[in-house]
Every structure is written in C-alpha cells, then in structure tokens.
mmCIF file with all atom_site columns, C-alpha atoms in Angstrom:
data_model
loop_
_atom_site.group_PDB
_atom_site.id
_atom_site.type_symbol
_atom_site.label_atom_id
_atom_site.label_alt_id
_atom_site.label_comp_id
_atom_site.label_asym_id
_atom_site.label_entity_id
_atom_site.label_seq_id
_atom_site.pdbx_PDB_ins_code
_atom_site.Cartn_x
_atom_site.Cartn_y
_atom_site.Cartn_z
_atom_site.occupancy
_atom_site.B_iso_or_equiv
_atom_site.pdbx_formal_charge
_atom_site.auth_seq_id
_atom_site.auth_comp_id
_atom_site.auth_asym_id
_atom_site.auth_atom_id
_atom_site.pdbx_PDB_model_num
ATOM 1   C CA . MET A 1 1   ? -19.907 -14.432 52.019 1.00 0.00 ? 1   MET A CA 1
ATOM 2   C CA . ILE A 1 2   ? -19.843 -14.289 48.251 1.00 0.00 ? 2   ILE A CA 1
ATOM 3   C CA . GLY A 1 3   ? -21.153 -10.741 47.751 1.00 0.00 ? 3   GLY A CA 1
ATOM 4   C CA . PHE A 1 4   ? -18.649 -8.868  49.925 1.00 0.00 ? 4   PHE A CA 1
ATOM 5   C CA . GLN A 1 5   ? -15.421 -10.809 50.854 1.00 0.00 ? 5   GLN A CA 1
ATOM 6   C CA . PRO A 1 6   ? -13.745 -8.009  52.898 1.00 0.00 ? 6   PRO A CA 1
ATOM 7   C CA . TYR A 1 7   ? -16.145 -8.756  55.832 1.00 0.00 ? 7   TYR A CA 1
ATOM 8   C CA . GLU A 1 8   ? -14.999 -12.338 56.075 1.00 0.00 ? 8   GLU A CA 1
ATOM 9   C CA . THR A 1 9   ? -11.377 -11.125 55.921 1.00 0.00 ? 9   THR A CA 1
ATOM 10  C CA . PHE A 1 10  ? -11.846 -8.580  58.741 1.00 0.00 ? 10  PHE A CA 1
ATOM 11  C CA . GLN A 1 11  ? -13.425 -11.218 60.962 1.00 0.00 ? 11  GLN A CA 1
ATOM 12  C CA . LEU A 1 12  ? -10.388 -13.478 60.564 1.00 0.00 ? 12  LEU A CA 1
ATOM 13  C CA . LEU A 1 13  ? -7.908  -10.723 61.423 1.00 0.00 ? 13  LEU A CA 1
ATOM 14  C CA . ILE A 1 14  ? -9.613  -9.193  64.489 1.00 0.00 ? 14  ILE A CA 1
ATOM 15  C CA . GLU A 1 15  ? -8.274  -11.787 67.001 1.00 0.00 ? 15  GLU A CA 1
ATOM 16  C CA . THR A 1 16  ? -4.690  -11.493 65.938 1.00 0.00 ? 16  THR A CA 1
ATOM 17  C CA . GLY A 1 17  ? -3.802  -7.888  66.374 1.00 0.00 ? 17  GLY A CA 1
ATOM 18  C CA . GLY A 1 18  ? -3.690  -5.070  68.930 1.00 0.00 ? 18  GLY A CA 1
ATOM 19  C CA . VAL A 1 19  ? -4.941  -1.513  68.744 1.00 0.00 ? 19  VAL A CA 1
ATOM 20  C CA . ASP A 1 20  ? -3.070  -0.693  65.646 1.00 0.00 ? 20  ASP A CA 1
ATOM 21  C CA . ARG A 1 21  ? -4.634  -3.618  63.889 1.00 0.00 ? 21  ARG A CA 1
ATOM 22  C CA . THR A 1 22  ? -8.076  -2.670  65.194 1.00 0.00 ? 22  THR A CA 1
ATOM 23  C CA . ASN A 1 23  ? -7.581  0.867   63.920 1.00 0.00 ? 23  ASN A CA 1
ATOM 24  C CA . THR A 1 24  ? -6.635  -0.446  60.442 1.00 0.00 ? 24  THR A CA 1
ATOM 25  C CA . LEU A 1 25  ? -9.485  -2.838  60.360 1.00 0.00 ? 25  LEU A CA 1
ATOM 26  C CA . LEU A 1 26  ? -12.081 -0.361  61.479 1.00 0.00 ? 26  LEU A CA 1
ATOM 27  C CA . CYS A 1 27  ? -11.182 2.278   58.824 1.00 0.00 ? 27  CYS A CA 1
ATOM 28  C CA . ALA A 1 28  ? -10.844 -0.250  56.085 1.00 0.00 ? 28  ALA A CA 1
ATOM 29  C CA . ALA A 1 29  ? -14.192 -1.832  56.948 1.00 0.00 ? 29  ALA A CA 1
ATOM 30  C CA . CYS A 1 30  ? -15.987 1.558   57.062 1.00 0.00 ? 30  CYS A CA 1
ATOM 31  C CA . ASP A 1 31  ? -14.381 2.555   53.814 1.00 0.00 ? 31  ASP A CA 1
ATOM 32  C CA . ALA A 1 32  ? -15.469 -0.698  52.188 1.00 0.00 ? 32  ALA A CA 1
ATOM 33  C CA . PHE A 1 33  ? -19.030 -0.238  53.411 1.00 0.00 ? 33  PHE A CA 1
ATOM 34  C CA . ALA A 1 34  ? -19.186 3.454   52.251 1.00 0.00 ? 34  ALA A CA 1
ATOM 35  C CA . ARG A 1 35  ? -18.015 2.517   48.790 1.00 0.00 ? 35  ARG A CA 1
ATOM 36  C CA . ARG A 1 36  ? -20.454 -0.386  48.533 1.00 0.00 ? 36  ARG A CA 1
ATOM 37  C CA . GLY A 1 37  ? -23.834 -0.031  46.962 1.00 0.00 ? 37  GLY A CA 1
ATOM 38  C CA . LYS A 1 38  ? -26.952 -0.853  48.815 1.00 0.00 ? 38  LYS A CA 1
ATOM 39  C CA . PRO A 1 39  ? -26.152 -3.823  51.108 1.00 0.00 ? 39  PRO A CA 1
ATOM 40  C CA . THR A 1 40  ? -28.227 -6.907  51.511 1.00 0.00 ? 40  THR A CA 1
ATOM 41  C CA . SER A 1 41  ? -29.779 -7.485  54.871 1.00 0.00 ? 41  SER A CA 1
ATOM 42  C CA . ALA A 1 42  ? -27.185 -10.139 55.557 1.00 0.00 ? 42  ALA A CA 1
ATOM 43  C CA . GLU A 1 43  ? -24.272 -7.694  54.741 1.00 0.00 ? 43  GLU A CA 1
ATOM 44  C CA . MET A 1 44  ? -25.871 -5.029  56.764 1.00 0.00 ? 44  MET A CA 1
ATOM 45  C CA . GLU A 1 45  ? -26.191 -7.255  59.741 1.00 0.00 ? 45  GLU A CA 1
ATOM 46  C CA . GLN A 1 46  ? -22.586 -8.585  59.408 1.00 0.00 ? 46  GLN A CA 1
ATOM 47  C CA . PHE A 1 47  ? -21.105 -5.085  59.124 1.00 0.00 ? 47  PHE A CA 1
ATOM 48  C CA . THR A 1 48  ? -23.144 -3.716  61.980 1.00 0.00 ? 48  THR A CA 1
ATOM 49  C CA . THR A 1 49  ? -21.875 -6.580  64.185 1.00 0.00 ? 49  THR A CA 1
ATOM 50  C CA . LEU A 1 50  ? -18.315 -5.979  63.020 1.00 0.00 ? 50  LEU A CA 1
ATOM 51  C CA . ALA A 1 51  ? -18.481 -2.111  63.445 1.00 0.00 ? 51  ALA A CA 1
ATOM 52  C CA . GLN A 1 52  ? -20.021 -2.318  66.921 1.00 0.00 ? 52  GLN A CA 1
ATOM 53  C CA . ARG A 1 53  ? -17.125 -4.657  67.960 1.00 0.00 ? 53  ARG A CA 1
ATOM 54  C CA . LEU A 1 54  ? -14.334 -2.566  66.557 1.00 0.00 ? 54  LEU A CA 1
ATOM 55  C CA . PHE A 1 55  ? -15.316 1.119   67.351 1.00 0.00 ? 55  PHE A CA 1
ATOM 56  C CA . PRO A 1 56  ? -15.111 0.777   71.070 1.00 0.00 ? 56  PRO A CA 1
ATOM 57  C CA . THR A 1 57  ? -11.604 -0.750  71.019 1.00 0.00 ? 57  THR A CA 1
ATOM 58  C CA . ALA A 1 58  ? -10.103 1.533   68.442 1.00 0.00 ? 58  ALA A CA 1
ATOM 59  C CA . SER A 1 59  ? -8.109  4.799   69.165 1.00 0.00 ? 59  SER A CA 1
ATOM 60  C CA . PRO A 1 60  ? -10.072 8.025   69.467 1.00 0.00 ? 60  PRO A CA 1
ATOM 61  C CA . VAL A 1 61  ? -8.460  9.273   66.156 1.00 0.00 ? 61  VAL A CA 1
ATOM 62  C CA . ALA A 1 62  ? -9.319  6.165   64.405 1.00 0.00 ? 62  ALA A CA 1
ATOM 63  C CA . ARG A 1 63  ? -12.929 6.241   65.639 1.00 0.00 ? 63  ARG A CA 1
ATOM 64  C CA . ALA A 1 64  ? -13.403 9.791   64.356 1.00 0.00 ? 64  ALA A CA 1
ATOM 65  C CA . LYS A 1 65  ? -11.834 8.997   60.970 1.00 0.00 ? 65  LYS A CA 1
ATOM 66  C CA . ALA A 1 66  ? -13.895 5.834   60.624 1.00 0.00 ? 66  ALA A CA 1
ATOM 67  C CA . ALA A 1 67  ? -17.157 7.586   61.717 1.00 0.00 ? 67  ALA A CA 1
ATOM 68  C CA . ALA A 1 68  ? -16.514 10.325  59.081 1.00 0.00 ? 68  ALA A CA 1
ATOM 69  C CA . THR A 1 69  ? -16.009 7.756   56.463 1.00 0.00 ? 69  THR A CA 1
ATOM 70  C CA . LEU A 1 70  ? -19.011 5.721   57.521 1.00 0.00 ? 70  LEU A CA 1
ATOM 71  C CA . GLY A 1 71  ? -21.088 8.844   57.495 1.00 0.00 ? 71  GLY A CA 1
ATOM 72  C CA . ARG A 1 72  ? -20.621 9.243   53.768 1.00 0.00 ? 72  ARG A CA 1
ATOM 73  C CA . SER A 1 73  ? -22.665 6.108   53.199 1.00 0.00 ? 73  SER A CA 1
ATOM 74  C CA . ASP A 1 74  ? -26.228 6.513   51.842 1.00 0.00 ? 74  ASP A CA 1
ATOM 75  C CA . HIS A 1 75  ? -27.372 3.281   53.432 1.00 0.00 ? 75  HIS A CA 1
ATOM 76  C CA . LEU A 1 76  ? -26.995 3.685   57.145 1.00 0.00 ? 76  LEU A CA 1
ATOM 77  C CA . SER A 1 77  ? -29.316 1.830   59.568 1.00 0.00 ? 77  SER A CA 1
ATOM 78  C CA . PRO A 1 78  ? -30.232 3.449   62.850 1.00 0.00 ? 78  PRO A CA 1
ATOM 79  C CA . GLU A 1 79  ? -27.650 1.425   64.629 1.00 0.00 ? 79  GLU A CA 1
ATOM 80  C CA . LEU A 1 80  ? -24.849 2.660   62.211 1.00 0.00 ? 80  LEU A CA 1
ATOM 81  C CA . GLU A 1 81  ? -26.174 6.260   62.515 1.00 0.00 ? 81  GLU A CA 1
ATOM 82  C CA . GLU A 1 82  ? -25.741 5.886   66.406 1.00 0.00 ? 82  GLU A CA 1
ATOM 83  C CA . LEU A 1 83  ? -22.086 4.947   65.834 1.00 0.00 ? 83  LEU A CA 1
ATOM 84  C CA . VAL A 1 84  ? -21.497 7.943   63.682 1.00 0.00 ? 84  VAL A CA 1
ATOM 85  C CA . VAL A 1 85  ? -23.208 10.225  66.317 1.00 0.00 ? 85  VAL A CA 1
ATOM 86  C CA . ARG A 1 86  ? -21.215 8.697   69.100 1.00 0.00 ? 86  ARG A CA 1
ATOM 87  C CA . TYR A 1 87  ? -17.739 8.834   67.541 1.00 0.00 ? 87  TYR A CA 1
ATOM 88  C CA . LEU A 1 88  ? -17.637 11.540  64.871 1.00 0.00 ? 88  LEU A CA 1
ATOM 89  C CA . GLY A 1 89  ? -16.608 14.253  67.233 1.00 0.00 ? 89  GLY A CA 1
ATOM 90  C CA . ASP A 1 90  ? -16.394 17.916  66.192 1.00 0.00 ? 90  ASP A CA 1
ATOM 91  C CA . ASP A 1 91  ? -17.841 17.370  62.736 1.00 0.00 ? 91  ASP A CA 1
ATOM 92  C CA . LEU A 1 92  ? -21.030 15.994  64.103 1.00 0.00 ? 92  LEU A CA 1
ATOM 93  C CA . GLY A 1 93  ? -23.052 19.075  63.653 1.00 0.00 ? 93  GLY A CA 1
ATOM 94  C CA . ALA A 1 94  ? -22.133 19.446  59.943 1.00 0.00 ? 94  ALA A CA 1
ATOM 95  C CA . TRP A 1 95  ? -23.080 15.850  59.368 1.00 0.00 ? 95  TRP A CA 1
ATOM 96  C CA . LEU A 1 96  ? -26.427 16.129  61.025 1.00 0.00 ? 96  LEU A CA 1
ATOM 97  C CA . VAL A 1 97  ? -27.205 18.944  58.623 1.00 0.00 ? 97  VAL A CA 1
ATOM 98  C CA . ASP A 1 98  ? -25.864 17.265  55.519 1.00 0.00 ? 98  ASP A CA 1
ATOM 99  C CA . ALA A 1 99  ? -26.639 13.622  55.914 1.00 0.00 ? 99  ALA A CA 1
ATOM 100 C CA . PRO A 1 100 ? -28.920 12.473  53.074 1.00 0.00 ? 100 PRO A CA 1
ATOM 101 C CA . SER A 1 101 ? -31.230 10.831  55.587 1.00 0.00 ? 101 SER A CA 1
ATOM 102 C CA . LEU A 1 102 ? -31.629 10.342  59.306 1.00 0.00 ? 102 LEU A CA 1
ATOM 103 C CA . SER A 1 103 ? -33.911 8.138   61.177 1.00 0.00 ? 103 SER A CA 1
ATOM 104 C CA . GLU A 1 104 ? -36.485 9.617   63.448 1.00 0.00 ? 104 GLU A CA 1
ATOM 105 C CA . SER A 1 105 ? -35.015 7.583   66.345 1.00 0.00 ? 105 SER A CA 1
ATOM 106 C CA . THR A 1 106 ? -31.457 9.000   65.788 1.00 0.00 ? 106 THR A CA 1
ATOM 107 C CA . MET A 1 107 ? -32.841 12.631  65.708 1.00 0.00 ? 107 MET A CA 1
ATOM 108 C CA . LEU A 1 108 ? -34.690 12.048  68.942 1.00 0.00 ? 108 LEU A CA 1
ATOM 109 C CA . LYS A 1 109 ? -31.546 10.524  70.796 1.00 0.00 ? 109 LYS A CA 1
ATOM 110 C CA . VAL A 1 110 ? -29.480 13.628  69.518 1.00 0.00 ? 110 VAL A CA 1
ATOM 111 C CA . ILE A 1 111 ? -32.195 15.969  70.945 1.00 0.00 ? 111 ILE A CA 1
ATOM 112 C CA . SER A 1 112 ? -32.422 14.071  74.234 1.00 0.00 ? 112 SER A CA 1
ATOM 113 C CA . ALA A 1 113 ? -28.798 14.843  74.960 1.00 0.00 ? 113 ALA A CA 1
ATOM 114 C CA . ASN A 1 114 ? -29.936 18.612  75.239 1.00 0.00 ? 114 ASN A CA 1
ATOM 115 C CA . ASP A 1 115 ? -26.992 19.816  73.237 1.00 0.00 ? 115 ASP A CA 1
ATOM 116 C CA . VAL A 1 116 ? -28.160 23.153  71.835 1.00 0.00 ? 116 VAL A CA 1
ATOM 117 C CA . ALA A 1 117 ? -25.668 23.258  69.012 1.00 0.00 ? 117 ALA A CA 1
ATOM 118 C CA . LEU A 1 118 ? -26.619 19.775  67.750 1.00 0.00 ? 118 LEU A CA 1
ATOM 119 C CA . GLY A 1 119 ? -30.325 20.687  68.138 1.00 0.00 ? 119 GLY A CA 1
ATOM 120 C CA . ALA A 1 120 ? -29.708 23.815  65.992 1.00 0.00 ? 120 ALA A CA 1
ATOM 121 C CA . ALA A 1 121 ? -28.060 21.638  63.358 1.00 0.00 ? 121 ALA A CA 1
ATOM 122 C CA . LEU A 1 122 ? -31.009 19.245  63.230 1.00 0.00 ? 122 LEU A CA 1
ATOM 123 C CA . ALA A 1 123 ? -33.402 22.209  63.009 1.00 0.00 ? 123 ALA A CA 1
ATOM 124 C CA . ARG A 1 124 ? -31.954 23.001  59.567 1.00 0.00 ? 124 ARG A CA 1
ATOM 125 C CA . ARG A 1 125 ? -32.913 19.718  58.080 1.00 0.00 ? 125 ARG A CA 1
ATOM 126 C CA . ALA A 1 126 ? -35.714 19.503  55.527 1.00 0.00 ? 126 ALA A CA 1
ATOM 127 C CA . ASP A 1 127 ? -36.976 16.119  56.702 1.00 0.00 ? 127 ASP A CA 1
ATOM 128 C CA . LEU A 1 128 ? -38.178 16.759  60.228 1.00 0.00 ? 128 LEU A CA 1
ATOM 129 C CA . ALA A 1 129 ? -41.082 14.685  61.490 1.00 0.00 ? 129 ALA A CA 1
ATOM 130 C CA . ASN A 1 130 ? -43.695 16.354  63.584 1.00 0.00 ? 130 ASN A CA 1
ATOM 131 C CA . VAL A 1 131 ? -42.459 14.630  66.722 1.00 0.00 ? 131 VAL A CA 1
ATOM 132 C CA . VAL A 1 132 ? -39.015 15.803  66.123 1.00 0.00 ? 132 VAL A CA 1
ATOM 133 C CA . LEU A 1 133 ? -40.159 19.321  65.350 1.00 0.00 ? 133 LEU A CA 1
ATOM 134 C CA . ALA A 1 134 ? -42.133 19.390  68.732 1.00 0.00 ? 134 ALA A CA 1
ATOM 135 C CA . ARG A 1 135 ? -39.079 18.263  70.664 1.00 0.00 ? 135 ARG A CA 1
ATOM 136 C CA . LEU A 1 136 ? -36.912 20.969  68.974 1.00 0.00 ? 136 LEU A CA 1
ATOM 137 C CA . PHE A 1 137 ? -39.399 23.645  70.047 1.00 0.00 ? 137 PHE A CA 1
ATOM 138 C CA . GLN A 1 138 ? -39.373 22.206  73.525 1.00 0.00 ? 138 GLN A CA 1
ATOM 139 C CA . MET A 1 139 ? -35.670 22.799  73.748 1.00 0.00 ? 139 MET A CA 1
ATOM 140 C CA . ASN A 1 140 ? -36.598 26.528  74.020 1.00 0.00 ? 140 ASN A CA 1
ATOM 141 C CA . SER A 1 141 ? -33.209 27.632  72.721 1.00 0.00 ? 141 SER A CA 1
ATOM 142 C CA . ARG A 1 142 ? -32.415 30.869  70.914 1.00 0.00 ? 142 ARG A CA 1
ATOM 143 C CA . LYS A 1 143 ? -30.014 28.964  68.586 1.00 0.00 ? 143 LYS A CA 1
ATOM 144 C CA . VAL A 1 144 ? -32.606 26.359  67.823 1.00 0.00 ? 144 VAL A CA 1
ATOM 145 C CA . TYR A 1 145 ? -35.270 29.060  67.051 1.00 0.00 ? 145 TYR A CA 1
ATOM 146 C CA . ARG A 1 146 ? -32.904 30.913  64.891 1.00 0.00 ? 146 ARG A CA 1
ATOM 147 C CA . ALA A 1 147 ? -32.404 27.697  62.832 1.00 0.00 ? 147 ALA A CA 1
ATOM 148 C CA . LEU A 1 148 ? -36.038 26.900  62.613 1.00 0.00 ? 148 LEU A CA 1
ATOM 149 C CA . ALA A 1 149 ? -36.842 30.500  61.511 1.00 0.00 ? 149 ALA A CA 1
ATOM 150 C CA . THR A 1 150 ? -34.543 29.959  58.397 1.00 0.00 ? 150 THR A CA 1
ATOM 151 C CA . ASN A 1 151 ? -35.859 26.542  57.590 1.00 0.00 ? 151 ASN A CA 1
ATOM 152 C CA . THR A 1 152 ? -38.332 27.195  54.684 1.00 0.00 ? 152 THR A CA 1
ATOM 153 C CA . SER A 1 153 ? -39.159 23.486  54.582 1.00 0.00 ? 153 SER A CA 1
ATOM 154 C CA . ILE A 1 154 ? -41.171 24.015  57.720 1.00 0.00 ? 154 ILE A CA 1
ATOM 155 C CA . THR A 1 155 ? -44.408 25.913  57.340 1.00 0.00 ? 155 THR A CA 1
ATOM 156 C CA . PRO A 1 156 ? -45.158 27.311  60.930 1.00 0.00 ? 156 PRO A CA 1
ATOM 157 C CA . ARG A 1 157 ? -48.777 26.642  62.116 1.00 0.00 ? 157 ARG A CA 1
ATOM 158 C CA . GLY A 1 158 ? -50.546 26.605  65.358 1.00 0.00 ? 158 GLY A CA 1
ATOM 159 C CA . PRO A 1 159 ? -48.380 26.497  68.481 1.00 0.00 ? 159 PRO A CA 1
ATOM 160 C CA . TYR A 1 160 ? -45.237 26.544  66.318 1.00 0.00 ? 160 TYR A CA 1
ATOM 161 C CA . LEU A 1 161 ? -46.225 29.827  64.675 1.00 0.00 ? 161 LEU A CA 1
ATOM 162 C CA . ALA A 1 162 ? -47.058 31.338  67.918 1.00 0.00 ? 162 ALA A CA 1
ATOM 163 C CA . ALA A 1 163 ? -43.564 30.181  69.372 1.00 0.00 ? 163 ALA A CA 1
ATOM 164 C CA . LEU A 1 164 ? -41.678 31.713  66.438 1.00 0.00 ? 164 LEU A CA 1
ATOM 165 C CA . ALA A 1 165 ? -43.559 34.966  66.687 1.00 0.00 ? 165 ALA A CA 1
ATOM 166 C CA . ARG A 1 166 ? -42.782 35.272  70.443 1.00 0.00 ? 166 ARG A CA 1
ATOM 167 C CA . SER A 1 167 ? -39.162 34.368  69.685 1.00 0.00 ? 167 SER A CA 1
ATOM 168 C CA . ALA A 1 168 ? -39.014 37.174  67.133 1.00 0.00 ? 168 ALA A CA 1
ATOM 169 C CA . GLN A 1 169 ? -40.024 39.727  69.833 1.00 0.00 ? 169 GLN A CA 1
ATOM 170 C CA . MET A 1 170 ? -36.903 38.716  71.893 1.00 0.00 ? 170 MET A CA 1
ATOM 171 C CA . ASP A 1 171 ? -34.398 38.001  69.111 1.00 0.00 ? 171 ASP A CA 1
ATOM 172 C CA . HIS A 1 172 ? -33.974 40.376  66.162 1.00 0.00 ? 172 HIS A CA 1
ATOM 173 C CA . GLN A 1 173 ? -32.119 37.675  64.094 1.00 0.00 ? 173 GLN A CA 1
ATOM 174 C CA . VAL A 1 174 ? -35.320 35.576  64.292 1.00 0.00 ? 174 VAL A CA 1
ATOM 175 C CA . ALA A 1 175 ? -37.396 38.500  63.308 1.00 0.00 ? 175 ALA A CA 1
ATOM 176 C CA . TRP A 1 176 ? -35.138 39.250  60.377 1.00 0.00 ? 176 TRP A CA 1
ATOM 177 C CA . SER A 1 177 ? -35.303 35.633  59.179 1.00 0.00 ? 177 SER A CA 1
ATOM 178 C CA . LEU A 1 178 ? -39.060 35.426  59.453 1.00 0.00 ? 178 LEU A CA 1
ATOM 179 C CA . ALA A 1 179 ? -39.503 38.812  57.701 1.00 0.00 ? 179 ALA A CA 1
ATOM 180 C CA . ALA A 1 180 ? -37.673 37.372  54.721 1.00 0.00 ? 180 ALA A CA 1
ATOM 181 C CA . ARG A 1 181 ? -40.130 34.487  54.331 1.00 0.00 ? 181 ARG A CA 1
ATOM 182 C CA . ASP A 1 182 ? -43.156 34.737  52.117 1.00 0.00 ? 182 ASP A CA 1
ATOM 183 C CA . ASP A 1 183 ? -44.984 31.993  54.063 1.00 0.00 ? 183 ASP A CA 1
ATOM 184 C CA . PHE A 1 184 ? -44.930 33.955  57.393 1.00 0.00 ? 184 PHE A CA 1
ATOM 185 C CA . ASP A 1 185 ? -47.588 36.483  58.287 1.00 0.00 ? 185 ASP A CA 1
ATOM 186 C CA . ALA A 1 186 ? -45.662 39.830  58.540 1.00 0.00 ? 186 ALA A CA 1
ATOM 187 C CA . ALA A 1 187 ? -48.296 41.260  60.831 1.00 0.00 ? 187 ALA A CA 1
ATOM 188 C CA . LEU A 1 188 ? -47.147 38.926  63.565 1.00 0.00 ? 188 LEU A CA 1
ATOM 189 C CA . LEU A 1 189 ? -43.800 40.762  63.604 1.00 0.00 ? 189 LEU A CA 1
ATOM 190 C CA . ALA A 1 190 ? -45.420 44.031  64.787 1.00 0.00 ? 190 ALA A CA 1
ATOM 191 C CA . PRO A 1 191 ? -43.812 43.710  68.273 1.00 0.00 ? 191 PRO A CA 1
ATOM 192 C CA . ALA A 1 192 ? -40.477 43.569  66.573 1.00 0.00 ? 192 ALA A CA 1
ATOM 193 C CA . PHE A 1 193 ? -41.115 46.458  64.215 1.00 0.00 ? 193 PHE A CA 1
ATOM 194 C CA . PHE A 1 194 ? -38.268 48.595  65.270 1.00 0.00 ? 194 PHE A CA 1
ATOM 195 C CA . ASP A 1 195 ? -35.729 45.744  64.903 1.00 0.00 ? 195 ASP A CA 1
ATOM 196 C CA . LEU A 1 196 ? -36.571 45.315  61.251 1.00 0.00 ? 196 LEU A CA 1
ATOM 197 C CA . ASN A 1 197 ? -35.149 47.120  58.201 1.00 0.00 ? 197 ASN A CA 1
ATOM 198 C CA . GLU A 1 198 ? -37.281 49.639  56.343 1.00 0.00 ? 198 GLU A CA 1
ATOM 199 C CA . SER A 1 199 ? -38.547 47.280  53.618 1.00 0.00 ? 199 SER A CA 1
ATOM 200 C CA . ASP A 1 200 ? -39.664 44.725  56.130 1.00 0.00 ? 200 ASP A CA 1
ATOM 201 C CA . ARG A 1 201 ? -41.342 47.387  58.274 1.00 0.00 ? 201 ARG A CA 1
ATOM 202 C CA . ILE A 1 202 ? -43.359 48.300  55.119 1.00 0.00 ? 202 ILE A CA 1
ATOM 203 C CA . ARG A 1 203 ? -44.393 44.693  54.839 1.00 0.00 ? 203 ARG A CA 1
ATOM 204 C CA . VAL A 1 204 ? -45.511 44.632  58.415 1.00 0.00 ? 204 VAL A CA 1
ATOM 205 C CA . ILE A 1 205 ? -47.662 47.833  57.750 1.00 0.00 ? 205 ILE A CA 1
ATOM 206 C CA . LYS A 1 206 ? -49.201 46.384  54.661 1.00 0.00 ? 206 LYS A CA 1
ATOM 207 C CA . ALA A 1 207 ? -49.984 43.139  56.378 1.00 0.00 ? 207 ALA A CA 1
ATOM 208 C CA . PHE A 1 208 ? -51.802 45.002  59.096 1.00 0.00 ? 208 PHE A CA 1
ATOM 209 C CA . ALA A 1 209 ? -53.670 46.998  56.543 1.00 0.00 ? 209 ALA A CA 1
ATOM 210 C CA . GLU A 1 210 ? -54.781 43.922  54.779 1.00 0.00 ? 210 GLU A CA 1
ATOM 211 C CA . ARG A 1 211 ? -56.061 42.573  58.110 1.00 0.00 ? 211 ARG A CA 1
ATOM 212 C CA . GLU A 1 212 ? -58.035 45.712  58.860 1.00 0.00 ? 212 GLU A CA 1
ATOM 213 C CA . THR A 1 213 ? -59.568 46.212  55.425 1.00 0.00 ? 213 THR A CA 1
ATOM 214 C CA . PRO A 1 214 ? -63.020 44.616  55.453 1.00 0.00 ? 214 PRO A CA 1
ATOM 215 C CA . ALA A 1 215 ? -63.910 42.188  52.629 1.00 0.00 ? 215 ALA A CA 1
ATOM 216 C CA . ALA A 1 216 ? -65.938 43.569  49.876 1.00 0.00 ? 216 ALA A CA 1
ATOM 217 C CA . PRO A 1 217 ? -69.624 42.714  50.083 1.00 0.00 ? 217 PRO A CA 1
ATOM 218 C CA . ILE A 1 218 ? -70.877 39.996  47.781 1.00 0.00 ? 218 ILE A CA 1
ATOM 219 C CA . LYS A 1 219 ? -73.322 41.483  45.229 1.00 0.00 ? 219 LYS A CA 1
#
C-alpha cells in the first residue's frame, strides 16, 4: 500500500512472533494511525482489520497503552471506538468526556452496560443526540443527573425539564447546579428552596413574582 507502508510491514510480522511481538506491533500500529492524518477508506479498513486481530491477543498492559494511543486519533470509526472502549481501562471515563467526537452507536453501547460512572461521563458531553439523552435520563442515576445539570449545552425542555426539577428536590447538588444556570426557570427550584444559598433563594422568589405578576393590558 503506497500511502502507508507500516500496515504492510505489520501484516508480514504478525505470524512470526509471540505475545511480545504482538504487543510491540499493536502499540506501533496504533501510534502510526494516531499520527496519521485522515486515512483513506482503504487505510481505515486495513488498520481496523489489523487492530481487531492484534488487540485480543496482546497483554492487558499493552492493550490499555495501545487503546490510549488510539484514542488520541481524530479519525476513529465506530469499530475503532469500540476497541478503545473495550480496552482502555481506568481512563475510559476521561476519554468519553474529552474525545473530539463519538458516534451515537458507541454512546448507546456504553449506556447499555448500565455503568453509572461512564454514563455520567457521557452526560458531560456537548454533542448528545436526543436518543442518547433519553437513554441517559432513563438510567435514573444521581451521578448522571448531576452531570446533566451542569451541562449547559443541553437546554432542558419537556420531560427532561421535569426530571431535572424532580431531581433537584432530592439532591442539593443538582439544585445548586441548576440555580447557577440562566436557562433554567428558577421558580422550579422552589421545593429545594432551603437547600439553596441566599442569592439563589432570591432568584427563586423573583422568578415566582414574575410568574404571579399579570401582564399589563394592551392599550
């Protein structure tokens, strides 16, 4: 392959080594891909086949190292994202927050595992599709609600607004986060009034007053 010779080299070396060789090849391949610019469709296909072959046979330490390296790429397909999710280990939560982009399918797979910590990490992202947002709310987790309450990329509406308001009644951290937002109706925080600081209580009172003040008649 003229554009990216390391792939051909890796393929030739796979059959001749044991675990140590596999570890070296996996880490080198992921480093080469992460340093590469946007791959062609052929390069993406070749690398994906190679990575899917090497990851399962490498050692746990090498898998985590290679997944961390691969996760730095700006050009991951859903199949490569899945490898990062599967093998990254303890740093997965941070990667789910910071990855430049994540496919909807990867987000839904992460949520389907029902891991609250990972769900909370996803809830901090700015690129949540509506179907992903719905699944996060369905987790009904305090940690997830806390993350959603701080995510100003999400404008709560409809059932999501009601769910966050209910959560604020039971969790003062959610109430504090929502009170700090200009896009959240402070009047909805009335049930959590005594959990708020003084300035936020004043906002709640003002919000209620604005609701109760009739509109001026049109002359």
